[in-house]
Amino acid sequence: MRHALIFAAGLGERMRPLTDRTPKPLLCIGGKPLIVWHLEKLAAIGINYVAINTSHLAGQFPEALGDGSRWGLRIRYVYEGPTPLETGGGLLNALPMLGPEPVLAISGDVWCDADLTALPAEPEGAAHLLMVDNPAHHPGGDFRLDAQGRLHADGEPRLTYSGIAVFRRELLDGWRKAVGDAPDADAKPPRFKLRPLLEAAMARGALTGSLHRGRWTDVGTPQRLAQLDAELCG
């Protein structure tokens, strides 16, 4: 696993007014942009190529991060246009920039202290998701993780998808059928969510997961940003 993908194309609507002039992944916590925490961790585990999906204020990313050489990385920016393609469409759109091996994917608006080397370089199925306990703002969770390490769309207790995963290309096989009547699925490039693909993989027993019990934050609001910043600076 040598390639990684960072989803950084979101509009950051819940973070306004902070994101009116700065993309959310470039907001600073603990003295550096959120996305830099990811880049440092990726470099530390031997990743050498990172694709970054961009849309909102896209030009700021290469200005802030350059070509990645300061971290020993090679960065490619994948512009999605003025409207983000959602996570599923963003993954599909970035595939030409990524190699045939499984890809480590990270949401650009989370912070996590997980050991990324503990994730499988070769997932047993179509993908492996890192799960966390449900935060206060998402008490219902997303998926159930069974004792054998497989994820299910139904049943209790449910855990929350952390936004960190290892994806195989096969996750996107049959994506058009999986997303059904998603309104922009036939656009060029197509726009659709990732969840239908995950649910299709779960239905065929091809989605595994593991539970991270360390620190994790969905940096989705100014309040959570300020709290995390205070914790990291303290």
CSV table of C-alpha atoms in Angstrom, one decimal:
chain,number,residue,atom,x,y,z
A,1,MET,CA,0.0,0.0,0.0
A,2,ARG,CA,1.9,3.0,-1.3
A,3,HIS,CA,-0.8,5.4,-2.3
A,4,ALA,CA,-3.2,7.5,-0.3
A,5,LEU,CA,-6.2,9.7,-1.0
A,6,ILE,CA,-7.3,12.6,1.1
A,7,PHE,CA,-10.9,13.8,0.7
A,8,ALA,CA,-10.6,17.6,0.9
A,9,ALA,CA,-13.3,18.9,-1.5
A,10,GLY,CA,-16.1,19.7,0.9
A,11,LEU,CA,-17.6,23.1,1.1
A,12,GLY,CA,-17.3,23.3,4.9
A,13,GLU,CA,-20.7,24.8,5.3
A,14,ARG,CA,-21.0,23.9,9.0
A,15,MET,CA,-17.7,25.6,9.7
A,16,ARG,CA,-18.7,29.0,8.3
A,17,PRO,CA,-17.6,31.8,8.6
A,18,LEU,CA,-14.2,30.1,9.1
A,19,THR,CA,-14.4,28.4,5.7
A,20,ASP,CA,-15.5,31.4,3.8
A,21,ARG,CA,-11.9,32.1,3.1
A,22,THR,CA,-10.1,28.9,4.0
A,23,PRO,CA,-10.9,25.3,3.1
A,24,LYS,CA,-11.7,23.2,6.2
A,25,PRO,CA,-8.6,20.9,5.9
A,26,LEU,CA,-6.4,24.0,5.9
A,27,LEU,CA,-7.7,25.3,9.2
A,28,CYS,CA,-5.1,25.1,11.9
A,29,ILE,CA,-5.2,22.9,15.0
A,30,GLY,CA,-2.2,22.4,17.3
A,31,GLY,CA,-0.2,24.9,15.3
A,32,LYS,CA,-0.5,23.4,11.8
A,33,PRO,CA,-3.2,22.8,9.2
A,34,LEU,CA,-5.4,19.8,9.8
A,35,ILE,CA,-4.4,18.2,6.6
A,36,VAL,CA,-0.7,18.4,7.5
A,37,TRP,CA,-1.3,16.1,10.4
A,38,HIS,CA,-2.5,13.5,7.8
A,39,LEU,CA,0.5,14.1,5.5
A,40,GLU,CA,2.9,13.7,8.3
A,41,LYS,CA,1.4,10.4,9.4
A,42,LEU,CA,1.3,9.1,5.8
A,43,ALA,CA,4.9,9.9,5.3
A,44,ALA,CA,5.8,8.2,8.6
A,45,ILE,CA,4.3,4.9,7.5
A,46,GLY,CA,6.0,4.8,4.1
A,47,ILE,CA,3.3,6.2,1.8
A,48,ASN,CA,5.0,8.0,-1.0
A,49,TYR,CA,2.1,9.3,-3.2
A,50,VAL,CA,-0.9,11.2,-2.1
A,51,ALA,CA,-3.9,12.4,-4.2
A,52,ILE,CA,-5.9,15.2,-2.7
A,53,ASN,CA,-9.5,15.8,-3.9
A,54,THR,CA,-10.2,19.5,-4.0
A,55,SER,CA,-13.1,21.9,-4.9
A,56,HIS,CA,-13.9,24.7,-2.5
A,57,LEU,CA,-11.0,27.3,-2.7
A,58,ALA,CA,-9.0,24.6,-4.4
A,59,GLY,CA,-6.1,26.9,-5.3
A,60,GLN,CA,-5.1,27.3,-1.7
A,61,PHE,CA,-4.0,23.6,-1.4
A,62,PRO,CA,-1.0,23.7,-3.7
A,63,GLU,CA,-0.1,27.2,-2.3
A,64,ALA,CA,0.0,25.7,1.3
A,65,LEU,CA,1.3,22.2,0.6
A,66,GLY,CA,3.3,22.5,-2.6
A,67,ASP,CA,4.3,19.2,-4.3
A,68,GLY,CA,4.7,17.4,-0.9
A,69,SER,CA,8.5,17.2,-1.1
A,70,ARG,CA,8.9,18.7,2.4
A,71,TRP,CA,7.4,15.5,3.8
A,72,GLY,CA,9.0,13.2,1.3
A,73,LEU,CA,5.7,12.8,-0.5
A,74,ARG,CA,4.5,13.3,-4.0
A,75,ILE,CA,1.2,15.1,-4.0
A,76,ARG,CA,-1.3,15.3,-6.9
A,77,TYR,CA,-4.3,17.5,-6.7
A,78,VAL,CA,-7.6,16.2,-8.2
A,79,TYR,CA,-9.9,19.2,-8.9
A,80,GLU,CA,-13.6,18.1,-8.8
A,81,GLY,CA,-15.0,21.4,-10.2
A,82,PRO,CA,-16.9,24.1,-8.2
A,83,THR,CA,-19.3,21.5,-6.8
A,84,PRO,CA,-17.9,18.6,-4.9
A,85,LEU,CA,-18.6,15.1,-6.2
A,86,GLU,CA,-19.4,13.6,-2.8
A,87,THR,CA,-17.2,10.8,-1.4
A,88,GLY,CA,-18.2,8.1,-3.8
A,89,GLY,CA,-17.9,10.3,-6.9
A,90,GLY,CA,-14.7,11.7,-5.6
A,91,LEU,CA,-13.2,8.3,-5.2
A,92,LEU,CA,-14.2,7.3,-8.7
A,93,ASN,CA,-12.9,10.5,-10.1
A,94,ALA,CA,-9.5,10.1,-8.4
A,95,LEU,CA,-8.9,6.5,-9.5
A,96,PRO,CA,-6.9,7.4,-12.6
A,97,MET,CA,-4.4,9.2,-10.3
A,98,LEU,CA,-4.0,6.1,-8.1
A,99,GLY,CA,-2.3,2.8,-8.7
A,100,PRO,CA,-3.9,-0.7,-8.9
A,101,GLU,CA,-3.1,-1.5,-5.2
A,102,PRO,CA,-5.4,-0.9,-2.3
A,103,VAL,CA,-5.6,2.8,-1.3
A,104,LEU,CA,-5.5,4.3,2.2
A,105,ALA,CA,-8.2,7.0,2.2
A,106,ILE,CA,-8.7,9.6,4.8
A,107,SER,CA,-11.3,12.3,5.2
A,108,GLY,CA,-9.7,15.7,5.3
A,109,ASP,CA,-11.9,16.9,8.2
A,110,VAL,CA,-11.1,14.3,10.9
A,111,TRP,CA,-8.3,14.1,13.4
A,112,CYS,CA,-7.2,10.7,14.8
A,113,ASP,CA,-4.3,9.2,16.7
A,114,ALA,CA,-4.8,5.7,15.2
A,115,ASP,CA,-1.8,3.6,14.2
A,116,LEU,CA,-2.4,3.5,10.4
A,117,THR,CA,0.1,0.6,10.1
A,118,ALA,CA,-2.5,-1.5,11.9
A,119,LEU,CA,-4.9,-1.3,9.0
A,120,PRO,CA,-4.6,-4.2,6.5
A,121,ALA,CA,-2.5,-3.4,3.4
A,122,GLU,CA,-4.6,-6.0,1.6
A,123,PRO,CA,-8.2,-6.0,2.8
A,124,GLU,CA,-9.9,-9.3,2.9
A,125,GLY,CA,-12.9,-7.9,1.0
A,126,ALA,CA,-13.5,-4.8,-1.0
A,127,ALA,CA,-12.6,-2.4,1.8
A,128,HIS,CA,-11.6,-2.2,5.5
A,129,LEU,CA,-13.1,0.7,7.6
A,130,LEU,CA,-11.7,2.1,10.8
A,131,MET,CA,-14.6,2.4,13.2
A,132,VAL,CA,-14.9,4.5,16.4
A,133,ASP,CA,-17.4,4.7,19.3
A,134,ASN,CA,-20.3,7.0,18.5
A,135,PRO,CA,-19.7,10.6,19.3
A,136,ALA,CA,-22.3,12.8,21.0
A,137,HIS,CA,-23.2,14.4,17.6
A,138,HIS,CA,-23.8,11.1,15.9
A,139,PRO,CA,-25.3,8.8,18.6
A,140,GLY,CA,-27.0,6.4,16.2
A,141,GLY,CA,-23.7,5.3,14.6
A,142,ASP,CA,-23.3,3.9,11.1
A,143,PHE,CA,-22.7,0.1,11.0
A,144,ARG,CA,-22.4,-2.9,13.2
A,145,LEU,CA,-19.1,-4.7,13.6
A,146,ASP,CA,-19.4,-8.4,14.4
A,147,ALA,CA,-17.0,-10.6,16.3
A,148,GLN,CA,-15.4,-11.8,13.1
A,149,GLY,CA,-14.5,-8.3,12.0
A,150,ARG,CA,-17.3,-7.9,9.3
A,151,LEU,CA,-19.5,-4.9,9.0
A,152,HIS,CA,-23.2,-4.9,8.6
A,153,ALA,CA,-25.8,-2.3,7.8
A,154,ASP,CA,-28.3,-3.6,10.3
A,155,GLY,CA,-28.3,-4.7,13.9
A,156,GLU,CA,-26.9,-3.3,17.2
A,157,PRO,CA,-24.7,-2.0,18.6
A,158,ARG,CA,-23.6,0.3,15.9
A,159,LEU,CA,-20.3,2.2,15.6
A,160,THR,CA,-19.3,5.3,13.6
A,161,TYR,CA,-17.2,5.2,10.5
A,162,SER,CA,-14.1,7.3,11.2
A,163,GLY,CA,-13.5,8.5,7.7
A,164,ILE,CA,-10.4,6.4,7.5
A,165,ALA,CA,-10.3,3.2,5.3
A,166,VAL,CA,-8.4,1.0,2.9
A,167,PHE,CA,-10.3,0.7,-0.4
A,168,ARG,CA,-9.8,-1.8,-3.2
A,169,ARG,CA,-10.8,-0.7,-6.7
A,170,GLU,CA,-13.4,-3.5,-6.7
A,171,LEU,CA,-15.5,-1.5,-4.3
A,172,LEU,CA,-16.5,0.6,-7.3
A,173,ASP,CA,-17.5,-2.4,-9.4
A,174,GLY,CA,-21.2,-1.9,-10.3
A,175,TRP,CA,-21.3,1.5,-8.7
A,176,ARG,CA,-24.0,2.7,-11.0
A,177,LYS,CA,-26.4,0.0,-9.9
A,178,ALA,CA,-25.5,0.5,-6.3
A,179,VAL,CA,-26.3,4.2,-6.3
A,180,GLY,CA,-29.7,3.8,-8.0
A,181,ASP,CA,-31.5,7.0,-8.6
A,182,ALA,CA,-29.0,9.3,-7.1
A,183,PRO,CA,-29.8,12.6,-8.9
A,184,ASP,CA,-26.4,13.4,-10.3
A,185,ALA,CA,-25.2,9.8,-10.9
A,186,ASP,CA,-25.3,10.3,-14.7
A,187,ALA,CA,-23.5,13.7,-14.7
A,188,LYS,CA,-20.1,14.0,-16.1
A,189,PRO,CA,-18.2,13.4,-13.8
A,190,PRO,CA,-20.8,11.5,-11.7
A,191,ARG,CA,-21.7,12.7,-8.2
A,192,PHE,CA,-22.8,10.2,-5.6
A,193,LYS,CA,-22.3,9.2,-2.0
A,194,LEU,CA,-20.0,6.4,-0.8
A,195,ARG,CA,-22.5,4.8,1.5
A,196,PRO,CA,-24.5,2.8,-1.2
A,197,LEU,CA,-21.2,1.2,-2.3
A,198,LEU,CA,-20.4,0.3,1.3
A,199,GLU,CA,-23.8,-1.2,1.8
A,200,ALA,CA,-23.6,-3.2,-1.4
A,201,ALA,CA,-20.2,-4.6,-0.2
A,202,MET,CA,-21.7,-5.4,3.2
A,203,ALA,CA,-24.6,-7.3,1.5
A,204,ARG,CA,-22.1,-9.6,-0.1
A,205,GLY,CA,-20.0,-10.0,3.0
A,206,ALA,CA,-17.1,-8.0,1.5
A,207,LEU,CA,-16.6,-5.3,4.0
A,208,THR,CA,-14.4,-5.6,7.1
A,209,GLY,CA,-13.6,-3.3,9.9
A,210,SER,CA,-11.7,-2.7,13.1
A,211,LEU,CA,-12.4,-0.5,16.2
A,212,HIS,CA,-10.2,2.3,17.2
A,213,ARG,CA,-10.6,3.2,20.9
A,214,GLY,CA,-8.1,6.1,20.9
A,215,ARG,CA,-8.7,9.7,20.1
A,216,TRP,CA,-10.8,10.8,17.2
A,217,THR,CA,-12.6,14.0,16.3
A,218,ASP,CA,-14.8,14.9,13.4
A,219,VAL,CA,-13.8,18.5,13.1
A,220,GLY,CA,-17.2,19.6,11.8
A,221,THR,CA,-18.0,22.7,13.7
A,222,PRO,CA,-16.1,25.8,15.0
A,223,GLN,CA,-16.7,24.6,18.5
A,224,ARG,CA,-15.1,21.1,17.9
A,225,LEU,CA,-12.2,22.8,16.1
A,226,ALA,CA,-11.6,25.1,19.0
A,227,GLN,CA,-11.8,22.3,21.5
A,228,LEU,CA,-9.4,20.1,19.6
A,229,ASP,CA,-7.0,23.0,19.1
A,230,ALA,CA,-7.0,23.7,22.9
A,231,GLU,CA,-6.4,20.0,23.7
A,232,LEU,CA,-3.5,19.7,21.2
A,233,CYS,CA,-1.9,23.0,22.4
A,234,GLY,CA,-2.4,22.1,26.0
